[in-house]
Tab-separated table of C-alpha atoms in Angstrom:
chain	number	residue	atom	x	y	z
A	1	ALA	CA	-119.232	213.198	-110.375
A	2	LEU	CA	-116.160	213.187	-108.194
A	3	SER	CA	-113.672	210.391	-108.730
A	4	LYS	CA	-110.684	209.276	-106.707
A	5	ALA	CA	-107.723	207.154	-107.780
A	6	ILE	CA	-105.849	205.343	-105.017
A	7	ARG	CA	-102.362	204.092	-105.858
A	8	VAL	CA	-101.396	200.889	-104.034
A	9	GLY	CA	-98.375	198.611	-103.956
A	10	ARG	CA	-94.666	199.101	-103.451
A	11	ASN	CA	-93.784	202.744	-102.637
A	12	ALA	CA	-97.505	203.658	-102.549
A	13	ARG	CA	-100.438	203.075	-100.186
A	14	THR	CA	-100.611	199.814	-98.214
A	15	PRO	CA	-103.869	197.843	-98.352
A	16	ILE	CA	-104.781	199.174	-94.857
A	17	GLU	CA	-104.161	202.770	-95.946
A	18	ALA	CA	-106.044	202.170	-99.212
A	19	ARG	CA	-109.071	200.825	-97.278
A	20	MET	CA	-109.073	204.012	-95.169
A	21	ASP	CA	-108.666	206.122	-98.317
A	22	PHE	CA	-111.621	204.314	-99.937
A	23	TRP	CA	-114.062	204.961	-97.073
A	24	ALA	CA	-112.766	208.540	-96.696
A	25	ALA	CA	-113.444	209.115	-100.422
A	26	VAL	CA	-116.986	207.721	-100.009
A	27	ALA	CA	-117.542	209.944	-96.955
A	28	ARG	CA	-116.360	212.979	-98.935
A	29	GLY	CA	-118.746	212.333	-101.822
A	30	ALA	CA	-116.680	210.413	-104.388
A	31	GLN	CA	-118.905	208.772	-106.996
A	32	ALA	CA	-116.108	206.590	-108.411
A	33	VAL	CA	-113.009	205.104	-106.789
A	34	THR	CA	-110.264	203.327	-108.728
A	35	PHE	CA	-107.410	201.307	-107.238
A	36	LEU	CA	-104.233	201.423	-109.326
A	37	ASP	CA	-101.389	199.018	-108.642
A	38	VAL	CA	-98.128	200.906	-109.215
A	39	GLU	CA	-96.686	197.657	-110.624
A	40	GLY	CA	-99.461	197.570	-113.239
A	41	GLY	CA	-102.383	195.189	-113.566
A	42	ALA	CA	-104.157	193.741	-110.562
A	43	GLY	CA	-101.308	192.808	-108.252
A	44	PRO	CA	-101.557	191.463	-104.696
A	45	ALA	CA	-102.146	194.941	-103.225
A	46	VAL	CA	-105.222	195.534	-105.410
A	47	LEU	CA	-106.519	191.976	-104.965
A	48	SER	CA	-106.311	192.319	-101.159
A	49	LEU	CA	-108.853	195.155	-101.426
A	50	GLY	CA	-111.445	192.827	-102.964
A	51	GLU	CA	-113.089	192.264	-99.580
A	52	THR	CA	-113.732	195.982	-99.128
A	53	ILE	CA	-115.148	196.273	-102.648
A	54	GLY	CA	-117.282	193.176	-102.004
A	55	ILE	CA	-118.986	195.018	-99.134
A	56	VAL	CA	-120.290	197.611	-101.566
A	57	THR	CA	-121.363	195.138	-104.235
A	58	ARG	CA	-123.292	193.004	-101.712
A	59	ASN	CA	-125.319	195.959	-100.413
A	60	GLN	CA	-127.683	197.309	-103.055
A	61	ALA	CA	-128.630	200.243	-100.822
A	62	LEU	CA	-125.095	201.554	-101.489
A	63	PHE	CA	-125.716	201.661	-105.272
A	64	VAL	CA	-127.801	204.821	-104.859
A	65	PRO	CA	-125.645	207.967	-104.556
A	66	LEU	CA	-124.975	208.865	-100.929
A	67	ARG	CA	-124.862	212.470	-99.837
A	68	ALA	CA	-123.540	214.002	-96.645
A	69	ARG	CA	-126.385	214.609	-94.201
A	70	LYS	CA	-126.405	217.913	-92.390
A	71	GLY	CA	-126.649	217.402	-88.658
A	72	GLY	CA	-127.308	214.043	-87.085
A	73	ILE	CA	-123.985	213.822	-85.241
A	74	ARG	CA	-123.623	215.920	-82.096
A	75	GLY	CA	-119.975	215.076	-81.608
A	76	VAL	CA	-117.212	212.555	-81.032
A	77	THR	CA	-115.559	212.485	-77.628
A	78	GLY	CA	-112.701	210.613	-76.017
A	79	ALA	CA	-110.357	210.473	-79.010
A	80	SER	CA	-107.317	211.736	-77.034
A	81	GLY	CA	-107.003	214.653	-79.448
A	82	ALA	CA	-106.303	212.191	-82.277
A	83	PRO	CA	-108.061	212.508	-85.615
A	84	VAL	CA	-111.224	210.379	-85.585
A	85	GLU	CA	-113.607	211.531	-88.307
A	86	VAL	CA	-117.287	210.482	-88.345
A	87	THR	CA	-119.554	211.292	-91.286
A	88	LEU	CA	-123.271	210.616	-91.708
A	89	LEU	CA	-124.380	209.906	-95.276
A	90	GLU	CA	-127.827	209.227	-96.665
A	91	SER	CA	-129.700	208.209	-99.775
A	92	ALA	CA	-133.353	207.476	-100.403
A	93	ASP	CA	-132.681	203.895	-99.280
A	94	ALA	CA	-130.178	204.083	-96.437
A	95	LEU	CA	-128.347	205.943	-93.699
A	96	VAL	CA	-124.616	205.208	-93.539
A	97	ILE	CA	-122.123	206.175	-90.844
A	98	VAL	CA	-118.441	206.188	-91.794
A	99	GLY	CA	-115.967	206.512	-88.926
A	100	ILE	CA	-112.226	206.664	-89.560
A	101	ASN	CA	-109.378	206.583	-87.043
A	102	TYR	CA	-106.402	208.204	-88.787
A	103	ALA	CA	-104.199	207.760	-85.717
A	104	PRO	CA	-101.522	205.047	-85.479
A	105	SER	CA	-102.917	204.167	-82.027
A	106	VAL	CA	-106.070	202.644	-80.530
A	107	GLN	CA	-108.829	205.236	-79.976
A	108	LYS	CA	-111.831	204.615	-77.716
A	109	VAL	CA	-114.562	207.110	-78.608
A	110	THR	CA	-118.188	207.916	-77.946
A	111	ILE	CA	-120.166	209.054	-80.987
A	112	ASN	CA	-123.148	211.161	-79.915
A	113	PHE	CA	-126.103	211.428	-82.298
A	114	GLU	CA	-129.042	213.813	-82.537
A	115	PRO	CA	-132.351	212.412	-81.209
A	116	GLU	CA	-133.767	211.884	-84.729
A	117	ILE	CA	-131.139	209.248	-85.616
A	118	PRO	CA	-132.801	205.812	-85.350
A	119	GLU	CA	-131.892	203.804	-82.285
A	120	ALA	CA	-132.595	200.612	-84.283
A	121	ILE	CA	-130.163	197.801	-85.063
A	122	TRP	CA	-127.469	198.973	-87.479
A	123	GLN	CA	-125.367	196.635	-89.626
A	124	ASN	CA	-121.583	196.828	-89.463
A	125	LEU	CA	-120.792	196.432	-93.165
A	126	GLU	CA	-117.220	195.270	-92.615
A	127	THR	CA	-117.914	192.583	-90.009
A	128	SER	CA	-121.566	191.719	-90.864
A	129	THR	CA	-122.458	192.089	-87.203
A	130	SER	CA	-125.314	194.028	-85.627
A	131	VAL	CA	-124.626	197.216	-83.702
A	132	ASN	CA	-127.020	198.741	-81.169
A	133	PHE	CA	-126.868	202.337	-80.032
A	134	VAL	CA	-127.577	203.263	-76.414
A	135	MET	CA	-130.232	205.905	-75.735
A	136	GLY	CA	-128.895	208.720	-73.611
A	137	ARG	CA	-130.545	211.890	-72.327
A	138	GLY	CA	-129.524	213.898	-75.412
A	139	GLY	CA	-130.074	211.155	-77.988
A	140	PRO	CA	-128.523	207.855	-79.000
A	141	PHE	CA	-124.802	207.228	-78.677
A	142	LEU	CA	-122.314	204.540	-79.602
A	143	GLU	CA	-119.110	203.665	-77.793
A	144	HIS	CA	-116.541	202.170	-80.157
A	145	THR	CA	-112.870	201.234	-79.911
A	146	PHE	CA	-110.985	201.780	-83.147
A	147	SER	CA	-107.841	199.823	-83.887
A	148	PRO	CA	-104.930	201.861	-85.282
A	149	ARG	CA	-105.794	203.261	-88.750
A	150	ASP	CA	-109.204	201.611	-88.668
A	151	THR	CA	-112.656	202.232	-90.093
A	152	LEU	CA	-116.214	201.672	-88.884
A	153	VAL	CA	-118.962	201.538	-91.519
A	154	LEU	CA	-122.551	201.165	-90.302
A	155	MET	CA	-125.744	201.100	-92.357
A	156	ILE	CA	-129.465	200.987	-91.743
A	157	ARG	CA	-132.092	200.716	-94.455
A	158	LYS	CA	-134.806	203.371	-94.501
A	159	LYS	CA	-137.293	201.105	-96.281
A	160	LEU	CA	-138.125	197.469	-95.808
A	161	ARG	CA	-138.618	195.399	-98.944
């Protein structure tokens, strides 16, 4: 089980950077993530990350270990050469897409998926809004504009309860 400790607070990662680090750790297979306030205890920097942690605890489909899915994403275009990373994860219960813009600038991208990726309504876990993909000739795609140092986390359940 991989674990990741993220140091936050003065002279460490800001809450925005820690949020990116958290989703990047999930996308890379971390089974445990710990936030450590360099001041000790649960200071303001750690407490500000409560919303991100709340996303996980409110979505039971994320309790099952996620694994990187081979294939599924044909490519990401339009990122002006800046680092925008998109990972497709899956468990028995869900498919999860984690997109991260590491750049300090806005990045408008098109994420192209393989035809087998469901064109259904996906849930944006950070905003609780619905996201629809567009069906193109080669499969579904999603156009998304990332803010600087921003994340996009989408989920769809495989099974209905």
